[in-house]
């Protein structure tokens, strides 16, 4: 299965004093890369490739 998603934080507690959200985006990309799954990050999307799991163990929120 191939999944493509984009990350678009819009300020809030994830933003730095100057309004930048680069730390939040960098943290999300770090999680993807540490997953060990084949991935590619481009200017528009992050793509993941892997087998479909029987039961999701992801604890994140949307």
Coordinates of N, CA, C and O in Angstrom, one line a residue:
X1 N 0.8 -1.2 0.0 CA 0.0 0.0 0.0 C 0.9 1.2 0.0 O 1.9 1.3 0.7
X2 N 0.5 2.2 -0.7 CA 1.2 3.5 -0.7 C 0.3 4.6 -0.2 O -0.9 4.6 -0.6
X3 N 0.7 5.4 0.7 CA 0.0 6.4 1.3 C 0.7 7.7 1.2 O 1.9 7.8 1.4
X4 N 0.0 8.8 0.7 CA 0.6 10.1 0.6 C -0.2 11.1 1.5 O -1.4 11.0 1.5
X5 N 0.5 11.9 2.3 CA -0.2 12.9 3.1 C 0.6 14.1 3.2 O 1.8 14.2 2.8
X6 N 0.0 15.2 3.6 CA 0.7 16.5 3.7 C 0.5 17.0 5.2 O -0.5 16.6 5.8
X7 N 1.4 17.7 5.7 CA 1.4 18.3 7.0 C 1.2 19.8 6.9 O 2.1 20.4 6.3
X8 N 0.2 20.3 7.5 CA 0.0 21.8 7.4 C -0.5 22.4 8.7 O -1.6 22.7 8.9
X9 N 0.5 22.5 9.7 CA 0.1 23.1 11.0 C -0.3 24.5 10.8 O 0.2 25.2 9.9
X10 N -1.2 25.0 11.6 CA -1.7 26.4 11.4 C -1.5 27.2 12.7 O -2.5 27.8 13.1
X11 N -0.3 27.2 13.2 CA -0.1 28.0 14.4 C -0.4 27.3 15.7 O -0.2 26.1 15.8
X12 N -1.0 28.0 16.6 CA -1.4 27.4 17.9 C -0.1 27.0 18.7 O 0.9 27.6 18.5
X13 N -0.2 26.1 19.6 CA 0.9 25.8 20.5 C 2.1 25.2 19.8 O 3.2 25.2 20.3
X14 N 1.9 24.7 18.6 CA 3.1 24.2 17.8 C 4.0 25.3 17.2 O 5.1 25.0 16.9
X15 N 3.4 26.5 17.1 CA 4.2 27.6 16.5 C 5.2 28.2 17.5 O 5.0 28.2 18.7
X16 N 6.3 28.7 16.9 CA 7.3 29.4 17.7 C 6.8 30.8 17.9 O 5.8 31.2 17.3
X17 N 7.6 31.6 18.6 CA 7.2 33.0 18.8 C 7.0 33.8 17.6 O 6.2 34.7 17.5
X18 N 7.8 33.4 16.5 CA 7.7 34.2 15.2 C 6.6 33.6 14.3 O 6.4 34.0 13.2
X19 N 5.8 32.6 14.8 CA 4.7 32.0 14.1 C 5.2 30.8 13.2 O 4.3 30.3 12.5
X20 N 6.4 30.5 13.2 CA 6.9 29.4 12.4 C 6.5 28.0 12.9 O 6.4 27.8 14.1
X21 N 6.2 27.1 12.1 CA 5.8 25.8 12.5 C 6.8 24.7 12.0 O 6.5 23.5 12.0
X22 N 8.0 25.2 11.7 CA 9.0 24.2 11.2 C 9.3 23.1 12.2 O 9.6 22.0 11.7
X23 N 9.3 23.4 13.4 CA 9.6 22.4 14.4 C 8.6 21.3 14.4 O 8.9 20.1 14.5
X24 N 7.3 21.6 14.3 CA 6.2 20.6 14.2 C 6.3 19.8 13.0 O 6.2 18.5 13.0
X25 N 6.6 20.4 11.8 CA 6.8 19.6 10.6 C 8.0 18.7 10.7 O 7.9 17.5 10.3
X26 N 9.1 19.2 11.2 CA 10.3 18.4 11.3 C 10.1 17.2 12.2 O 10.6 16.1 12.0
X27 N 9.3 17.4 13.3 CA 9.0 16.3 14.2 C 8.2 15.2 13.5 O 8.4 14.0 13.7
X28 N 7.2 15.6 12.7 CA 6.4 14.7 12.0 C 7.2 13.9 10.9 O 7.1 12.7 10.8
X29 N 8.1 14.6 10.2 CA 8.9 13.9 9.2 C 9.9 12.9 10.0 O 10.2 11.8 9.5
X30 N 10.4 13.3 11.1 CA 11.3 12.4 11.9 C 10.6 11.1 12.3 O 11.1 10.0 12.2
X31 N 9.3 11.2 12.7 CA 8.5 10.0 13.0 C 8.4 9.1 11.8 O 8.6 7.8 11.9
X32 N 8.2 9.7 10.6 CA 8.1 8.9 9.4 C 9.4 8.2 9.1 O 9.4 7.0 8.8
X33 N 10.5 8.9 9.2 CA 11.8 8.3 8.8 C 12.2 7.3 9.8 O 12.8 6.3 9.4
X34 N 11.8 7.4 11.1 CA 12.2 6.5 12.1 C 11.3 5.2 12.0 O 11.6 4.2 12.7
X35 N 10.2 5.3 11.2 CA 9.4 4.1 11.1 C 10.0 2.9 10.4 O 9.6 1.8 10.6
X36 N 11.0 3.2 9.6 CA 11.7 2.1 8.9 C 11.0 1.8 7.6 O 11.5 1.0 6.8
X37 N 9.9 2.4 7.3 CA 9.2 2.1 6.1 C 9.8 2.9 5.0 O 10.3 4.0 5.2
X38 N 9.8 2.4 3.7 CA 10.3 3.2 2.6 C 9.4 4.5 2.5 O 8.2 4.4 2.6
X39 N 10.1 5.6 2.4 CA 9.3 6.9 2.3 C 10.0 7.9 1.4 O 11.2 7.8 1.1
X40 N 9.3 8.9 1.0 CA 9.8 10.0 0.3 C 9.1 11.3 0.7 O 7.9 11.3 0.7
X41 N 9.9 12.3 0.9 CA 9.3 13.6 1.3 C 9.6 14.6 0.2 O 10.7 14.8 -0.2
X42 N 8.5 15.2 -0.4 CA 8.7 16.2 -1.5 C 8.1 17.5 -1.0 O 7.6 17.6 0.1
X43 N 8.0 18.5 -1.9 CA 7.5 19.8 -1.5 C 6.0 19.7 -1.2 O 5.5 20.6 -0.5
X44 N 5.3 18.7 -1.7 CA 3.8 18.7 -1.6 C 3.4 17.6 -0.6 O 2.4 17.8 0.1
X45 N 4.0 16.4 -0.6 CA 3.5 15.3 0.2 C 4.7 14.5 0.8 O 5.8 14.6 0.4
X46 N 4.3 13.7 1.8 CA 5.2 12.6 2.3 C 4.5 11.3 1.9 O 3.4 11.2 2.1
X47 N 5.3 10.5 1.2 CA 4.8 9.2 0.8 C 5.4 8.1 1.6 O 6.6 8.1 1.9
X48 N 4.5 7.1 2.0 CA 5.0 5.9 2.8 C 4.6 4.7 2.0 O 3.5 4.7 1.3
X49 N 5.4 3.7 2.1 CA 5.0 2.4 1.4 C 5.2 1.3 2.4 O 6.2 1.2 3.1
X50 N 4.2 0.4 2.5 CA 4.3 -0.7 3.4 C 3.1 -1.6 3.3 O 2.1 -1.4 2.6
X51 N 3.2 -2.7 4.0 CA 2.1 -3.7 4.0 C 1.0 -3.2 4.9 O 1.2 -2.4 5.8
X52 N -0.2 -3.7 4.6 CA -1.4 -3.3 5.4 C -1.4 -4.1 6.6 O -1.3 -5.4 6.6
X53 N -1.5 -3.5 7.8 CA -1.5 -4.2 9.1 C -2.9 -4.6 9.4 O -3.9 -4.0 9.0
X54 N -3.1 -5.7 10.1 CA -4.4 -6.2 10.5 C -5.1 -5.3 11.5 O -6.2 -5.1 11.4
X55 N -4.3 -4.7 12.4 CA -4.8 -3.8 13.4 C -3.9 -2.7 13.5 O -2.7 -2.9 13.7
X56 N -4.4 -1.5 13.5 CA -3.5 -0.3 13.6 C -3.1 -0.1 15.0 O -3.8 -0.3 16.0
X57 N -1.8 0.2 15.2 CA -1.3 0.5 16.6 C -0.9 2.0 16.7 O -0.4 2.4 17.7
X58 N -1.3 2.8 15.7 CA -1.0 4.2 15.7 C -1.9 4.9 16.8 O -3.1 4.7 16.8
X59 N -1.3 5.7 17.7 CA -2.0 6.3 18.7 C -2.2 7.8 18.5 O -2.6 8.6 19.3
X60 N -1.8 8.3 17.3 CA -1.9 9.7 17.0 C -3.3 10.2 16.8 O -4.2 9.4 16.6
X61 N -3.5 11.4 16.8 CA -4.8 12.0 16.6 C -4.8 12.8 15.3 O -3.8 13.2 14.8
X62 N -6.0 13.1 14.8 CA -6.1 13.9 13.6 C -6.7 15.2 13.9 O -7.4 15.4 14.8

